[in-house]
Coordinates of C-alpha atoms and ligand atoms in Angstrom, one line a residue:
M1 CA 184.7 123.4 83.1
N2 CA 184.4 120.1 84.8
I3 CA 182.1 120.4 87.9
R4 CA 182.9 116.9 89.0
Q5 CA 186.6 117.6 89.0
L6 CA 186.2 120.9 90.9
L7 CA 184.0 119.4 93.6
S8 CA 186.5 116.5 93.9
D9 CA 189.4 118.8 94.4
K10 CA 187.4 120.8 97.0
F11 CA 186.4 117.6 98.9
Q12 CA 189.8 116.1 98.7
A13 CA 191.3 119.1 100.2
A14 CA 188.7 119.1 103.0
M15 CA 189.3 115.4 103.7
L16 CA 193.0 115.9 103.9
A17 CA 192.5 118.8 106.3
A18 CA 190.2 116.5 108.4
G19 CA 193.1 114.2 108.8
I20 CA 191.8 111.6 106.3
P21 CA 194.5 109.6 104.4
E22 CA 195.1 110.7 100.8
E23 CA 194.2 107.3 99.4
C24 CA 190.5 107.8 100.5
G25 CA 189.0 109.5 97.5
P26 CA 186.1 111.9 97.7
V27 CA 184.1 109.8 95.2
V28 CA 182.0 112.7 93.7
A29 CA 179.2 112.0 91.2
P30 CA 176.2 113.7 89.9
A31 CA 173.1 112.9 92.1
K32 CA 171.0 110.0 90.7
K33 CA 167.7 111.2 92.1
A34 CA 166.0 114.6 92.4
G35 CA 165.9 115.9 95.9
F36 CA 169.4 114.7 96.8
G37 CA 171.2 117.7 95.6
D38 CA 173.0 118.2 92.4
Y39 CA 176.1 116.1 93.2
Q40 CA 177.0 113.6 95.9
A41 CA 180.3 113.0 97.7
N42 CA 180.4 109.5 99.1
G43 CA 183.9 109.2 100.2
A44 CA 183.2 109.6 103.9
M45 CA 181.8 106.1 104.3
G46 CA 184.9 104.3 102.8
A47 CA 187.2 106.6 104.8
A48 CA 185.3 105.9 108.1
K49 CA 185.6 102.2 107.5
R50 CA 189.3 102.4 106.9
M51 CA 189.7 104.5 109.9
S52 CA 187.2 102.6 112.0
T53 CA 185.2 105.7 113.0
N54 CA 181.6 106.8 112.6
P55 CA 180.9 107.8 109.1
R56 CA 178.3 110.5 109.9
E57 CA 180.7 112.1 112.4
L58 CA 183.6 112.0 109.8
A59 CA 181.2 113.5 107.2
G60 CA 180.6 116.3 109.7
K61 CA 184.4 116.9 110.0
I62 CA 184.9 117.1 106.2
L63 CA 182.2 119.7 106.1
E64 CA 183.8 121.8 108.8
Q65 CA 186.9 121.9 106.5
L66 CA 185.1 122.4 103.2
D67 CA 185.7 125.6 101.4
K68 CA 182.4 126.1 99.7
G69 CA 183.6 129.2 97.7
D70 CA 180.9 130.7 95.6
M71 CA 180.3 127.4 93.9
I72 CA 178.5 125.4 96.6
E73 CA 175.3 126.7 98.1
K74 CA 175.0 124.0 100.9
V75 CA 175.8 120.5 101.7
E76 CA 173.7 118.1 103.7
I77 CA 174.6 114.9 105.3
A78 CA 172.3 112.2 104.5
G79 CA 171.7 108.5 105.5
P80 CA 175.0 106.7 106.8
G81 CA 177.2 109.7 105.6
F82 CA 176.3 110.7 102.0
L83 CA 177.2 114.3 101.3
N84 CA 174.5 115.9 99.2
I85 CA 175.8 118.9 97.4
H86 CA 173.6 121.8 96.2
L87 CA 175.4 124.1 93.8
S88 CA 174.8 127.9 94.0
E89 CA 172.3 129.1 91.6
Q90 CA 174.2 132.3 90.9
W91 CA 177.4 130.4 90.2
L92 CA 175.6 128.0 87.8
G93 CA 174.1 131.0 86.0
Q94 CA 177.6 132.6 85.6
Q95 CA 179.0 129.4 84.2
L96 CA 176.2 129.2 81.7
W97 CA 176.8 132.8 80.8
A98 CA 180.4 132.0 80.2
A99 CA 179.6 129.0 78.1
Q100 CA 177.3 131.1 76.0
S101 CA 179.9 133.7 75.2
N102 CA 182.5 131.3 74.1
K103 CA 182.8 129.0 71.1
R104 CA 184.2 126.1 73.2
L105 CA 181.1 126.2 75.4
N106 CA 183.3 126.9 78.5
V107 CA 185.1 123.5 77.9
A108 CA 188.6 124.1 79.2
A109 CA 191.5 122.8 76.8
A110 CA 193.4 119.9 78.2
Q111 CA 195.8 121.0 80.9
E112 CA 198.4 118.6 79.7
P113 CA 198.0 118.2 76.0
K114 CA 199.0 114.7 74.8
T115 CA 200.0 113.3 71.5
V116 CA 197.3 110.6 70.8
V117 CA 197.9 108.2 67.9
I118 CA 194.6 106.6 66.8
D119 CA 194.7 103.5 64.5
Y120 CA 191.3 103.3 63.0
S121 CA 189.4 102.3 59.8
S122 CA 192.5 100.5 58.4
P123 CA 190.7 98.5 55.8
N124 CA 192.4 95.8 53.6
L125 CA 192.8 97.1 50.2
A126 CA 192.4 93.8 48.4
K127 CA 188.7 94.1 48.8
E128 CA 186.0 96.8 48.9
M129 CA 185.1 98.3 52.3
H130 CA 182.2 96.4 53.8
V131 CA 180.2 96.7 57.0
G132 CA 183.0 95.2 59.0
H133 CA 184.8 98.5 58.6
L134 CA 182.0 100.6 59.7
R135 CA 182.4 100.4 63.5
T136 CA 186.1 101.2 63.5
T137 CA 185.7 104.1 61.1
I138 CA 182.9 105.7 63.0
I139 CA 184.2 105.1 66.5
G140 CA 187.8 106.0 65.7
D141 CA 186.7 109.2 64.0
A142 CA 184.5 110.3 67.0
L143 CA 187.3 109.7 69.4
A144 CA 189.8 111.7 67.1
R145 CA 187.4 114.6 66.9
L146 CA 186.8 114.6 70.7
L147 CA 190.3 114.4 71.7
E148 CA 191.2 117.2 69.2
F149 CA 188.6 119.4 70.5
Q150 CA 190.0 118.9 73.9
G151 CA 193.3 120.3 72.8
H152 CA 195.3 117.1 72.2
K153 CA 197.5 116.5 69.2
V154 CA 195.8 113.7 67.4
V155 CA 197.7 111.6 64.8
R156 CA 195.3 109.5 62.8
Q157 CA 196.9 106.3 61.4
N158 CA 195.0 104.5 58.7
H159 CA 196.8 101.2 58.8
M160 CA 195.5 100.0 55.5
G161 CA 196.2 96.3 54.5
D162 CA 198.0 96.9 51.2
W163 CA 200.5 94.0 51.4
G164 CA 200.6 90.3 51.6
T165 CA 200.2 87.2 49.6
Q166 CA 196.7 87.9 48.4
F167 CA 198.0 90.6 46.3
G168 CA 199.9 88.1 44.1
M169 CA 196.6 86.6 42.9
L170 CA 195.1 90.1 42.4
L171 CA 198.1 91.3 40.4
A172 CA 198.2 88.2 38.2
H173 CA 194.5 88.7 37.4
L174 CA 194.9 92.4 36.9
S175 CA 197.7 92.0 34.4
D176 CA 195.5 89.8 32.3
K177 CA 192.6 92.1 32.5
L178 CA 194.7 95.0 31.3
A179 CA 195.2 93.3 28.0
D180 CA 191.7 94.6 27.0
S181 CA 190.7 97.3 29.6
D182 CA 192.1 99.9 31.7
A183 CA 192.6 99.6 35.4
E184 CA 189.7 101.9 36.4
V185 CA 187.3 99.8 34.5
A186 CA 188.7 96.5 35.6
L187 CA 188.7 97.5 39.3
A188 CA 185.3 99.4 39.2
D189 CA 184.0 96.6 41.5
L190 CA 186.7 95.3 43.7
E191 CA 184.3 92.7 45.2
V192 CA 183.7 91.1 41.8
F193 CA 187.4 91.3 40.9
Y194 CA 188.5 89.7 44.1
R195 CA 186.0 86.8 43.5
E196 CA 187.1 86.3 39.9
A197 CA 190.8 86.2 41.0
K198 CA 190.0 83.8 43.8
V199 CA 188.2 81.4 41.4
R200 CA 191.1 81.4 39.0
F201 CA 193.5 80.8 41.9
D202 CA 191.6 77.8 43.0
D203 CA 190.6 76.3 39.7
E204 CA 192.8 77.4 36.9
E205 CA 195.8 75.4 36.0
G206 CA 199.1 77.3 36.5
F207 CA 197.4 80.5 37.8
A208 CA 198.3 79.9 41.5
D209 CA 202.0 79.4 40.5
R210 CA 201.8 82.7 38.6
A211 CA 200.2 84.4 41.7
R212 CA 203.0 83.2 43.8
G213 CA 205.5 84.5 41.2
Y214 CA 203.9 87.9 41.6
V215 CA 204.4 87.8 45.4
V216 CA 208.1 87.1 45.0
K217 CA 208.4 89.9 42.4
L218 CA 206.5 92.2 44.5
Q219 CA 208.6 91.5 47.6
G220 CA 211.8 91.7 45.6
G221 CA 210.9 95.2 44.5
D222 CA 210.4 94.4 40.8
E223 CA 209.6 97.6 39.1
Q224 CA 206.9 96.5 36.7
C225 CA 205.2 94.6 39.5
L226 CA 205.3 97.5 41.8
K227 CA 203.8 99.7 39.2
L228 CA 200.9 97.3 38.8
W229 CA 200.5 97.1 42.5
K230 CA 200.5 100.9 42.9
Q231 CA 197.7 101.1 40.2
F232 CA 195.6 98.6 42.2
I233 CA 196.2 100.3 45.5
D234 CA 195.5 103.7 44.2
I235 CA 192.1 102.7 42.8
S236 CA 191.2 100.8 46.0
I237 CA 192.1 103.9 48.1
S238 CA 189.9 106.1 46.0
H239 CA 187.0 103.6 46.7
C240 CA 187.7 104.2 50.4
E241 CA 187.9 107.9 50.1
E242 CA 184.4 108.0 48.5
I243 CA 183.1 106.2 51.5
Y244 CA 185.0 108.5 54.0
S245 CA 183.5 111.6 52.3
K246 CA 179.9 110.1 52.3
L247 CA 180.4 109.2 55.9
N248 CA 181.7 112.6 56.9
V249 CA 184.8 111.1 58.3
T250 CA 187.9 113.2 58.8
L251 CA 190.4 110.7 57.5
E252 CA 192.6 112.1 54.7
Q253 CA 195.2 110.9 52.2
G254 CA 198.0 112.0 54.7
D255 CA 196.6 109.7 57.4
I256 CA 197.3 106.7 55.4
Y257 CA 200.3 104.9 56.7
A258 CA 199.8 101.4 55.2
E259 CA 201.4 98.1 56.1
S260 CA 203.8 98.3 53.1
R261 CA 205.4 101.4 54.7
Y262 CA 207.0 99.1 57.2
N263 CA 208.4 96.7 54.7
D264 CA 212.0 97.9 54.9
D265 CA 212.0 97.8 58.7
L266 CA 210.9 94.2 59.1
P267 CA 214.2 92.5 58.6
V268 CA 215.9 95.1 60.7
L269 CA 213.4 94.6 63.5
V270 CA 213.6 90.8 63.5
K271 CA 217.3 90.9 63.5
E272 CA 217.3 93.3 66.5
L273 CA 214.9 91.1 68.4
L274 CA 217.0 88.1 67.7
D275 CA 220.2 89.9 68.8
S276 CA 218.8 91.1 72.0
G277 CA 217.4 87.6 72.7
I278 CA 213.7 88.8 72.9
A279 CA 213.0 86.5 69.9
V280 CA 214.4 83.1 69.4
E281 CA 214.5 80.5 66.5
D282 CA 212.0 77.7 67.0
Q283 CA 211.6 75.0 64.3
G284 CA 212.8 77.2 61.6
A285 CA 210.5 80.2 62.6
I286 CA 211.4 83.3 64.6
V287 CA 209.3 83.6 67.7
I288 CA 208.8 85.8 70.7
F289 CA 207.7 83.7 73.7
L290 CA 205.7 85.8 76.0
E291 CA 205.9 84.5 79.5
E292 CA 203.8 87.5 80.6
M293 CA 200.9 86.0 78.8
A294 CA 201.4 82.3 79.8
D295 CA 198.4 80.0 79.8
K296 CA 197.2 78.1 83.0
E297 CA 199.9 75.4 82.6
G298 CA 202.6 78.1 82.4
N299 CA 203.3 77.7 78.7
P300 CA 204.3 81.1 77.3
S301 CA 202.2 82.7 74.5
P302 CA 204.0 82.3 71.2
M303 CA 204.2 85.2 68.8
I304 CA 205.6 84.3 65.4
I305 CA 207.4 87.2 63.8
Q306 CA 209.0 85.4 60.9
K307 CA 207.8 82.2 59.2
K308 CA 209.9 79.2 58.4
G309 CA 210.3 80.2 54.7
G310 CA 211.4 83.9 55.7
G311 CA 207.9 85.5 55.3
Y312 CA 206.8 88.2 57.7
L313 CA 203.4 88.4 59.3
Y314 CA 200.7 90.8 60.4
A315 CA 202.3 90.7 63.8
T316 CA 205.7 91.7 62.5
T317 CA 204.2 94.7 60.8
D318 CA 202.3 95.6 64.0
L319 CA 205.5 95.6 66.0
A320 CA 207.2 97.8 63.5
A321 CA 204.2 100.1 63.6
I322 CA 204.1 100.5 67.3
R323 CA 207.7 101.3 67.4
Y324 CA 207.2 103.9 64.8
R325 CA 204.3 105.4 66.6
T326 CA 206.1 105.5 69.9
N327 CA 209.5 106.8 68.7
Q328 CA 208.7 108.7 65.4
L329 CA 205.3 110.0 66.2
N330 CA 206.1 110.6 69.9
A331 CA 202.9 109.1 71.1
D332 CA 201.8 109.4 74.7
R333 CA 198.9 107.3 74.1
I334 CA 198.1 104.9 71.3
L335 CA 194.5 103.8 70.6
Y336 CA 193.7 100.8 68.4
V337 CA 190.1 100.9 67.4
V338 CA 190.1 97.4 66.2
D339 CA 187.5 94.5 66.3
A340 CA 187.3 92.5 69.6
R341 CA 188.4 89.4 67.7
Q342 CA 191.9 90.8 67.3
S343 CA 192.3 91.0 71.1
L344 CA 195.0 88.3 71.4
H345 CA 197.0 89.7 68.6
L346 CA 197.0 93.2 70.0
Q347 CA 197.7 92.0 73.5
Q348 CA 200.8 90.2 72.2
T349 CA 201.8 93.3 70.3
F350 CA 201.6 95.5 73.4
V351 CA 203.4 93.0 75.6
A352 CA 206.1 92.3 73.2
S353 CA 206.6 96.0 72.5
R354 CA 207.1 96.8 76.2
K355 CA 209.3 93.8 76.6
A356 CA 211.5 94.8 73.6
G357 CA 211.8 98.3 75.0
F358 CA 210.0 99.8 71.9
T359 CA 207.3 101.4 74.1
P360 CA 208.0 102.7 77.6
E361 CA 205.4 102.4 80.4
S362 CA 204.7 106.2 80.0
T363 CA 203.1 105.6 76.7
A364 CA 199.7 104.2 77.1
L365 CA 198.5 101.4 74.8
E366 CA 194.9 100.8 74.6
H367 CA 192.8 98.4 72.5
C368 CA 189.4 100.0 72.0
T369 CA 187.4 97.0 71.1
F370 CA 184.1 96.6 69.6
G371 CA 181.5 93.9 69.1
T372 CA 179.9 92.8 65.9
M373 CA 177.1 94.4 63.9
M374 CA 174.2 92.0 63.8
G375 CA 171.1 91.7 61.5
D376 CA 167.6 91.6 62.7
D377 CA 167.9 87.9 63.0
G378 CA 170.7 88.1 65.6
K379 CA 173.3 86.9 63.3
P380 CA 176.2 88.9 61.8
F381 CA 174.8 91.4 59.4
K382 CA 174.7 90.0 55.8
T383 CA 172.9 90.6 52.4
R384 CA 169.7 88.6 52.0
S385 CA 171.7 86.1 50.0
G386 CA 174.2 85.8 52.8
G387 CA 177.0 87.9 51.3
T388 CA 178.9 90.8 52.9
V389 CA 177.1 94.1 52.7
K390 CA 179.1 96.7 50.9
L391 CA 179.4 99.9 52.8
A392 CA 178.6 102.0 49.8
A393 CA 175.3 100.2 49.3
L394 CA 174.4 100.5 52.9
L395 CA 175.1 104.3 53.1
N396 CA 173.1 104.9 49.9
E397 CA 170.2 102.9 51.3
A398 CA 170.3 105.0 54.6
V399 CA 170.1 108.2 52.6
E400 CA 167.2 106.9 50.4
R401 CA 165.3 105.8 53.4
A402 CA 165.8 109.1 55.2
E403 CA 164.7 110.9 52.0
K404 CA 161.3 109.2 52.2
L405 CA 160.9 110.2 55.8
V406 CA 161.9 113.7 55.5
A407 CA 159.6 114.2 52.4
E408 CA 156.7 112.7 54.4
K409 CA 157.4 114.8 57.4
N410 CA 157.8 118.1 55.5
P411 CA 156.2 117.9 52.0
E412 CA 156.9 121.6 51.3
L413 CA 160.6 121.1 51.1
D414 CA 162.2 121.5 47.6
T415 CA 164.0 118.5 46.2
K416 CA 167.5 119.9 46.7
T417 CA 166.9 120.9 50.3
C418 CA 165.2 117.6 51.0
A419 CA 168.1 115.6 49.5
E420 CA 170.6 117.6 51.6
I421 CA 168.6 117.1 54.9
A422 CA 168.2 113.4 53.9
R423 CA 171.9 112.9 53.6
K424 CA 172.5 114.4 57.1
V425 CA 169.8 112.4 58.6
G426 CA 170.5 109.1 56.9
I427 CA 174.2 109.2 57.6
G428 CA 173.7 110.6 61.1
A429 CA 171.3 107.8 61.9
V430 CA 173.8 105.1 60.8
K431 CA 176.6 106.7 62.8
Y432 CA 174.6 107.5 65.9
A433 CA 173.0 104.0 66.1
D434 CA 176.6 102.6 66.3
L435 CA 178.0 105.3 68.6
S436 CA 175.1 105.3 71.0
K437 CA 175.6 101.5 71.9
T438 CA 178.3 100.4 74.5
R439 CA 181.0 99.7 71.9
T440 CA 182.2 96.4 73.5
N441 CA 178.9 94.7 72.9
D442 CA 177.4 93.3 69.7
Y443 CA 174.5 95.4 68.4
I444 CA 171.5 94.8 66.2
F445 CA 171.4 97.0 63.1
S446 CA 167.8 98.1 62.6
W447 CA 166.7 100.7 60.0
E448 CA 163.4 101.3 61.8
S449 CA 164.9 102.1 65.2
M450 CA 167.9 104.1 64.0
L451 CA 165.7 106.3 61.7
S452 CA 163.0 106.9 64.4
F453 CA 162.2 110.4 65.5
E454 CA 161.5 109.1 69.0
G455 CA 164.1 107.9 71.4
N456 CA 167.9 108.0 71.6
T457 CA 168.5 108.5 67.8
A458 CA 170.3 111.0 65.6
P459 CA 167.0 112.1 63.9
Y460 CA 165.5 112.9 67.4
L461 CA 168.5 115.0 68.4
Q462 CA 168.7 116.7 65.0
Y463 CA 164.9 117.5 65.2
A464 CA 165.3 118.7 68.8
Y465 CA 168.0 121.1 67.4
T466 CA 165.7 122.4 64.7
R467 CA 162.9 123.0 67.2
V468 CA 165.2 125.0 69.5
R469 CA 166.5 127.1 66.6
S470 CA 162.9 127.8 65.4
I471 CA 162.2 129.6 68.6
F472 CA 164.7 132.2 67.7
R473 CA 163.2 132.7 64.2
K474 CA 159.8 133.0 65.9
A475 CA 161.2 135.5 68.4
G476 CA 162.9 137.5 65.7
I477 CA 166.1 137.6 68.0
E478 CA 169.6 136.6 67.3
P479 CA 171.4 134.7 70.1
S480 CA 174.0 137.5 70.1
E481 CA 171.4 140.1 71.1
L482 CA 170.5 138.3 74.3
K483 CA 171.3 140.1 77.5
G484 CA 170.8 139.9 81.2
N485 CA 171.5 137.2 83.9
I486 CA 170.5 133.6 83.5
Q487 CA 167.9 133.0 86.2
L488 CA 167.0 129.5 87.4
E489 CA 163.7 129.8 89.2
S490 CA 161.8 126.7 88.3
P491 CA 163.1 123.1 89.0
Q492 CA 163.1 122.5 85.2
E493 CA 165.4 125.5 84.6
R494 CA 167.7 124.3 87.3
A495 CA 167.8 120.7 86.0
L496 CA 168.5 122.0 82.5
A497 CA 171.2 124.3 83.7
I498 CA 172.9 121.4 85.6
K499 CA 172.8 119.2 82.5
L500 CA 174.2 122.0 80.3
S501 CA 177.1 122.6 82.7
Q502 CA 178.0 119.0 82.6
F503 CA 179.2 119.0 79.0
G504 CA 182.8 119.4 79.9
E505 CA 182.9 116.6 82.3
V506 CA 181.2 114.2 79.9
L507 CA 183.9 115.0 77.2
D508 CA 186.6 114.4 79.9
Q509 CA 185.0 111.0 80.7
V510 CA 184.9 109.9 77.0
A511 CA 188.4 111.0 76.4
K512 CA 189.6 109.0 79.3
D513 CA 187.4 105.9 78.9
T514 CA 187.0 106.0 75.0
F515 CA 183.3 105.1 75.1
P516 CA 181.4 107.5 72.9
H517 CA 178.0 106.2 73.9
V518 CA 178.4 108.3 77.1
L519 CA 178.3 111.4 75.1
C520 CA 175.2 110.1 73.2
T521 CA 173.4 109.4 76.4
Y522 CA 174.3 112.9 77.7
L523 CA 172.9 114.5 74.5
Y524 CA 169.7 112.5 74.7
E525 CA 169.3 113.5 78.4
L526 CA 170.0 117.0 77.6
A527 CA 167.2 117.0 74.9
S528 CA 164.9 115.3 77.3
A529 CA 165.7 118.0 80.0
Y530 CA 165.0 120.6 77.4
M531 CA 161.6 119.2 76.5
S532 CA 160.6 119.2 80.2
F533 CA 161.8 122.8 80.5
Y534 CA 160.0 123.8 77.4
E535 CA 156.8 122.4 78.7
A536 CA 157.0 124.0 82.1
C537 CA 158.5 127.4 81.2
P538 CA 157.0 129.5 78.5
V539 CA 159.5 131.4 76.6
L540 CA 157.6 133.6 74.1
K541 CA 154.1 133.5 75.6
E542 CA 152.3 136.6 76.6
G543 CA 152.9 137.5 80.2
V544 CA 156.5 136.4 80.2
S545 CA 158.7 139.4 81.3
E546 CA 161.4 140.6 79.0
Q547 CA 164.0 139.7 81.5
Q548 CA 162.6 136.2 81.9
K549 CA 162.4 135.8 78.1
H550 CA 166.0 136.7 77.6
S551 CA 167.1 134.4 80.5
R552 CA 165.2 131.5 78.9
L553 CA 166.3 132.2 75.4
Q554 CA 169.8 132.0 76.7
L555 CA 169.1 128.5 78.0
C556 CA 167.7 127.6 74.7
N557 CA 170.7 129.0 72.8
L558 CA 173.0 126.9 74.9
V559 CA 170.9 123.7 74.3
A560 CA 171.2 124.3 70.6
S561 CA 175.0 124.9 70.6
T562 CA 175.6 122.0 73.0
I563 CA 173.6 119.6 70.8
A564 CA 175.3 120.9 67.7
T565 CA 178.8 120.8 69.1
G566 CA 178.2 117.4 70.7
L567 CA 176.9 115.9 67.4
D568 CA 179.7 117.4 65.6
L569 CA 182.2 115.7 67.8
L570 CA 180.4 112.5 66.9
G571 CA 180.8 113.4 63.2
I572 CA 177.0 114.2 62.8
E573 CA 175.7 117.2 61.0
V574 CA 172.7 119.4 62.1
M575 CA 170.3 121.5 60.0
E576 CA 168.1 124.4 60.5
Q577 CA 164.9 122.7 59.4
M578 CA 163.7 119.2 58.7
Ligands
LIG1 N1 193.5 95.7 58.3 C1 193.1 95.0 59.5 C2 191.8 94.3 59.2 O1 191.1 94.7 58.3 C3 192.9 96.0 60.6 C4 194.1 96.6 61.1 C5 194.1 97.1 62.4 N2 195.2 97.8 62.9 C6 196.4 97.2 63.3 N3 197.3 97.9 63.6 N4 196.4 95.9 63.3 O2 191.4 93.5 59.9

């Protein structure tokens, strides 16, 4: 259910009936302050301006036409023509009741399910996954889960970098190493391996030539070489999979569609683009000149798709990929969860793809950018010695830190339970810290704040969840045994009810704008509304009538399921105690 949408539809209809042109939207939003109703419709003012009439009068006319149904209790005209909407208590109670009795929490499945392709994680396999891959992996996975929950068909695309000239150097080094060890051992630490190879490439006589020889062999499809390459790739992928499983990320083997998969298509694609005149030869290279992205002087933006020597580029592969996603995967919408620094590249890819007719206007192309993860010092996150932080090490540290906290908070826990809780808390903290920030901004990675039990953090929400659940243990009641209507007598109950019933519209908003922090903010506000409710409205105290107890326990139950479902959509687990 999406209250905002339901109200928008009602007010839009009333506005039309009042003779207001369709372009004037009803502008419905949740009320910002208490005492101004539950929602506001502010469209009368804009419409009055356009029609040169008095806004309060126009607001009155809209009200005359409004079909309140059983949803709206009353509407007040305030100030210059705001419409303050009060929802019917009975209606709200019914919605909550419906939410409680269904697994989807009364969130309607998308009316028009779309095929959404999401390109995320996509690490380069030449190296180990490092913190630079954290944001794309976490954000992309949250979007995938959420869109799937809404009933869309989500196709995950892990566009791993498994091809390119750097593999020449790696393969030359690997073949030497294999003389006295097996690949598993040689590649146990990819970071070290890469560094060794690079040193040899830069310093060792003849090595660079051998490396280049490997590139040529690889591209020529030499069998021995491909076998070596495959060994390297498989081990590197298994490193990634360890991380995915630690991170509780849904990416699987079948979601990998790496750069090499497009190899055969690259010459075909370049030829087609040349034939159609979209690409031209320029100083030996093949280039697409994008007038659509011209600079101030009017010079088109050049996108090279084949180098002078015949080599293909990152951009060529991305054009092949976008075509595949549009035509083979039948995408209605393609999300690229990729670092903001690749904006120009993706913009060019999008514009070129439209221009070449690969992707029709009906398929949405969206670059979901994100900023950089910074250290406490405000500089990009690094190890103390200035190296890149391996993701595996970072996640282990998160769990270790969480283990200390959990053991302190609850010394009675046995080691096994404590370890399991610590895993959920530590990983949840890292993910939530990232997801709760507006993704387009840089953010500061801080262990202290992400592991705090206060404020907008995963531990706070996980703890809130355990507290709500503990009420049921205390009461000795299962949620399935609750009965009777949900009554919303106190203002805190009402405020909580409104928050609870906004879950669906929050999901809709995240699905549309792809900003997961909106869901985090919502869950945090929900937990806060619950705390206020819990302080003001006794649930199990003496003197609380049986009916009231059942009504309030139903609210508690919905809070628990909404937090659990919301966190699950963010890829974060809850636990019964901590
Ligand atoms: N492998 C790239 C990197 O690590 C990211 C790929 C993003 N996706 C894409 N279709 N270009 O920077």
